[in-house]
Amino acid sequence: MDHVHLLQDIDKLHKEAKQDQERTLKSEEATREVLEIVNKTLKIIIELLNENIGFSSIFDEILEEF
């Protein structure tokens, strides 16, 4: 292989790595968004349980974790 082909291969690998990094960042962002929704949902469930069952001290401790 000559230098031109090596440089082309390096450029191709660099572009692929950049695309992989962008996909990873998008995936991480989507995961964070899902976790935020899960946390909000759990808070609502715990608050509803607090109101309906009256185990407020137990659930208050759990809410503090969020």
Short mmCIF file of N, CA and C in Angstrom, two decimals:
data_model
loop_
_atom_site.label_atom_id
_atom_site.label_comp_id
_atom_site.label_asym_id
_atom_site.label_seq_id
_atom_site.Cartn_x
_atom_site.Cartn_y
_atom_site.Cartn_z
N MET A 1 0.84 -1.19 0.00
CA MET A 1 0.00 0.00 0.00
C MET A 1 0.88 1.25 0.00
N ASP A 2 0.44 2.18 -0.75
CA ASP A 2 1.19 3.44 -0.73
C ASP A 2 0.58 4.39 0.30
N HIS A 3 1.22 5.52 0.44
CA HIS A 3 0.82 6.49 1.46
C HIS A 3 -0.59 7.02 1.24
N VAL A 4 -0.98 7.19 -0.01
CA VAL A 4 -2.31 7.74 -0.32
C VAL A 4 -3.39 6.80 0.20
N HIS A 5 -3.21 5.50 -0.06
CA HIS A 5 -4.21 4.53 0.41
C HIS A 5 -4.25 4.47 1.94
N LEU A 6 -3.09 4.56 2.56
CA LEU A 6 -3.05 4.56 4.03
C LEU A 6 -3.78 5.78 4.59
N LEU A 7 -3.55 6.94 4.00
CA LEU A 7 -4.23 8.15 4.44
C LEU A 7 -5.74 8.06 4.22
N GLN A 8 -6.14 7.46 3.10
CA GLN A 8 -7.57 7.29 2.84
C GLN A 8 -8.20 6.34 3.88
N ASP A 9 -7.49 5.27 4.20
CA ASP A 9 -7.98 4.33 5.21
C ASP A 9 -8.10 4.99 6.58
N ILE A 10 -7.09 5.79 6.92
CA ILE A 10 -7.11 6.50 8.20
C ILE A 10 -8.29 7.48 8.23
N ASP A 11 -8.51 8.19 7.15
CA ASP A 11 -9.62 9.14 7.07
C ASP A 11 -10.96 8.42 7.20
N LYS A 12 -11.07 7.28 6.53
CA LYS A 12 -12.31 6.49 6.60
C LYS A 12 -12.56 6.02 8.03
N LEU A 13 -11.53 5.51 8.70
CA LEU A 13 -11.67 5.05 10.07
C LEU A 13 -12.02 6.20 11.02
N HIS A 14 -11.43 7.36 10.76
CA HIS A 14 -11.72 8.54 11.58
C HIS A 14 -13.20 8.94 11.44
N LYS A 15 -13.71 8.94 10.22
CA LYS A 15 -15.11 9.29 9.99
C LYS A 15 -16.04 8.27 10.66
N GLU A 16 -15.71 6.99 10.57
CA GLU A 16 -16.52 5.95 11.21
C GLU A 16 -16.51 6.11 12.72
N ALA A 17 -15.35 6.43 13.28
CA ALA A 17 -15.25 6.62 14.73
C ALA A 17 -16.08 7.83 15.17
N LYS A 18 -16.07 8.88 14.37
CA LYS A 18 -16.85 10.07 14.69
C LYS A 18 -18.34 9.76 14.66
N GLN A 19 -18.78 8.98 13.67
CA GLN A 19 -20.19 8.59 13.58
C GLN A 19 -20.58 7.72 14.77
N ASP A 20 -19.70 6.80 15.15
CA ASP A 20 -19.96 5.95 16.32
C ASP A 20 -20.10 6.80 17.58
N GLN A 21 -19.24 7.79 17.72
CA GLN A 21 -19.29 8.68 18.88
C GLN A 21 -20.60 9.45 18.91
N GLU A 22 -21.04 9.94 17.76
CA GLU A 22 -22.30 10.68 17.69
C GLU A 22 -23.48 9.78 18.06
N ARG A 23 -23.47 8.53 17.59
CA ARG A 23 -24.54 7.59 17.93
C ARG A 23 -24.54 7.30 19.43
N THR A 24 -23.36 7.16 19.99
CA THR A 24 -23.25 6.89 21.43
C THR A 24 -23.80 8.06 22.24
N LEU A 25 -23.47 9.27 21.84
CA LEU A 25 -23.97 10.46 22.55
C LEU A 25 -25.49 10.55 22.48
N LYS A 26 -26.05 10.25 21.31
CA LYS A 26 -27.51 10.27 21.17
C LYS A 26 -28.15 9.19 22.05
N SER A 27 -27.53 8.04 22.09
CA SER A 27 -28.04 6.95 22.92
C SER A 27 -27.99 7.31 24.40
N GLU A 28 -26.89 7.92 24.82
CA GLU A 28 -26.75 8.34 26.22
C GLU A 28 -27.79 9.39 26.57
N GLU A 29 -28.05 10.31 25.66
CA GLU A 29 -29.05 11.35 25.90
C GLU A 29 -30.44 10.73 26.02
N ALA A 30 -30.75 9.79 25.15
CA ALA A 30 -32.05 9.12 25.21
C ALA A 30 -32.19 8.35 26.51
N THR A 31 -31.12 7.71 26.95
CA THR A 31 -31.15 6.97 28.22
C THR A 31 -31.42 7.90 29.38
N ARG A 32 -30.76 9.06 29.40
CA ARG A 32 -30.99 10.05 30.46
C ARG A 32 -32.45 10.51 30.48
N GLU A 33 -33.01 10.74 29.29
CA GLU A 33 -34.40 11.18 29.21
C GLU A 33 -35.35 10.11 29.75
N VAL A 34 -35.09 8.85 29.42
CA VAL A 34 -35.92 7.76 29.92
C VAL A 34 -35.80 7.66 31.44
N LEU A 35 -34.59 7.78 31.96
CA LEU A 35 -34.40 7.71 33.41
C LEU A 35 -35.11 8.86 34.13
N GLU A 36 -35.12 10.03 33.53
CA GLU A 36 -35.85 11.16 34.13
C GLU A 36 -37.34 10.85 34.20
N ILE A 37 -37.88 10.27 33.14
CA ILE A 37 -39.30 9.91 33.12
C ILE A 37 -39.59 8.84 34.17
N VAL A 38 -38.71 7.85 34.28
CA VAL A 38 -38.89 6.80 35.28
C VAL A 38 -38.86 7.41 36.68
N ASN A 39 -37.91 8.29 36.95
CA ASN A 39 -37.82 8.93 38.27
C ASN A 39 -39.08 9.73 38.59
N LYS A 40 -39.57 10.50 37.62
CA LYS A 40 -40.79 11.28 37.85
C LYS A 40 -41.98 10.35 38.11
N THR A 41 -42.06 9.27 37.35
CA THR A 41 -43.15 8.31 37.53
C THR A 41 -43.09 7.67 38.91
N LEU A 42 -41.90 7.29 39.34
CA LEU A 42 -41.75 6.70 40.67
C LEU A 42 -42.13 7.69 41.76
N LYS A 43 -41.76 8.94 41.59
CA LYS A 43 -42.15 9.96 42.58
C LYS A 43 -43.67 10.06 42.69
N ILE A 44 -44.33 10.06 41.55
CA ILE A 44 -45.80 10.15 41.54
C ILE A 44 -46.40 8.93 42.22
N ILE A 45 -45.89 7.75 41.91
CA ILE A 45 -46.40 6.52 42.53
C ILE A 45 -46.21 6.57 44.04
N ILE A 46 -45.04 6.99 44.48
CA ILE A 46 -44.76 7.05 45.92
C ILE A 46 -45.67 8.07 46.60
N GLU A 47 -45.87 9.22 45.95
CA GLU A 47 -46.76 10.22 46.53
C GLU A 47 -48.19 9.70 46.63
N LEU A 48 -48.64 8.97 45.61
CA LEU A 48 -49.98 8.38 45.65
C LEU A 48 -50.09 7.34 46.76
N LEU A 49 -49.05 6.54 46.90
CA LEU A 49 -49.05 5.55 47.98
C LEU A 49 -49.07 6.23 49.34
N ASN A 50 -48.32 7.31 49.46
CA ASN A 50 -48.32 8.09 50.71
C ASN A 50 -49.73 8.54 51.07
N GLU A 51 -50.43 9.06 50.07
CA GLU A 51 -51.78 9.58 50.31
C GLU A 51 -52.77 8.47 50.64
N ASN A 52 -52.65 7.33 49.96
CA ASN A 52 -53.64 6.27 50.10
C ASN A 52 -53.35 5.30 51.23
N ILE A 53 -52.10 5.08 51.54
CA ILE A 53 -51.76 4.07 52.54
C ILE A 53 -51.37 4.69 53.87
N GLY A 54 -50.70 5.82 53.83
CA GLY A 54 -50.32 6.49 55.06
C GLY A 54 -48.97 6.08 55.61
N PHE A 55 -48.16 5.42 54.82
CA PHE A 55 -46.81 5.06 55.26
C PHE A 55 -45.85 6.20 54.90
N SER A 56 -46.20 7.37 55.30
CA SER A 56 -45.46 8.55 54.84
C SER A 56 -44.00 8.53 55.24
N SER A 57 -43.67 8.06 56.44
CA SER A 57 -42.27 8.11 56.86
C SER A 57 -41.38 7.23 55.99
N ILE A 58 -41.88 6.07 55.62
CA ILE A 58 -41.10 5.16 54.76
C ILE A 58 -40.91 5.79 53.38
N PHE A 59 -42.00 6.27 52.81
CA PHE A 59 -41.92 6.80 51.46
C PHE A 59 -41.23 8.16 51.41
N ASP A 60 -41.31 8.92 52.48
CA ASP A 60 -40.58 10.19 52.53
C ASP A 60 -39.08 9.95 52.40
N GLU A 61 -38.60 8.90 53.05
CA GLU A 61 -37.17 8.56 52.95
C GLU A 61 -36.82 8.18 51.52
N ILE A 62 -37.71 7.44 50.88
CA ILE A 62 -37.46 7.04 49.49
C ILE A 62 -37.46 8.27 48.59
N LEU A 63 -38.41 9.18 48.80
CA LEU A 63 -38.46 10.39 47.99
C LEU A 63 -37.20 11.23 48.12
N GLU A 64 -36.61 11.23 49.29
CA GLU A 64 -35.37 11.99 49.50
C GLU A 64 -34.25 11.47 48.60
N GLU A 65 -34.28 10.18 48.27
CA GLU A 65 -33.26 9.60 47.40
C GLU A 65 -33.34 10.16 45.99
N PHE A 66 -34.54 10.55 45.57
CA PHE A 66 -34.72 11.08 44.22
C PHE A 66 -34.42 12.55 44.23
#
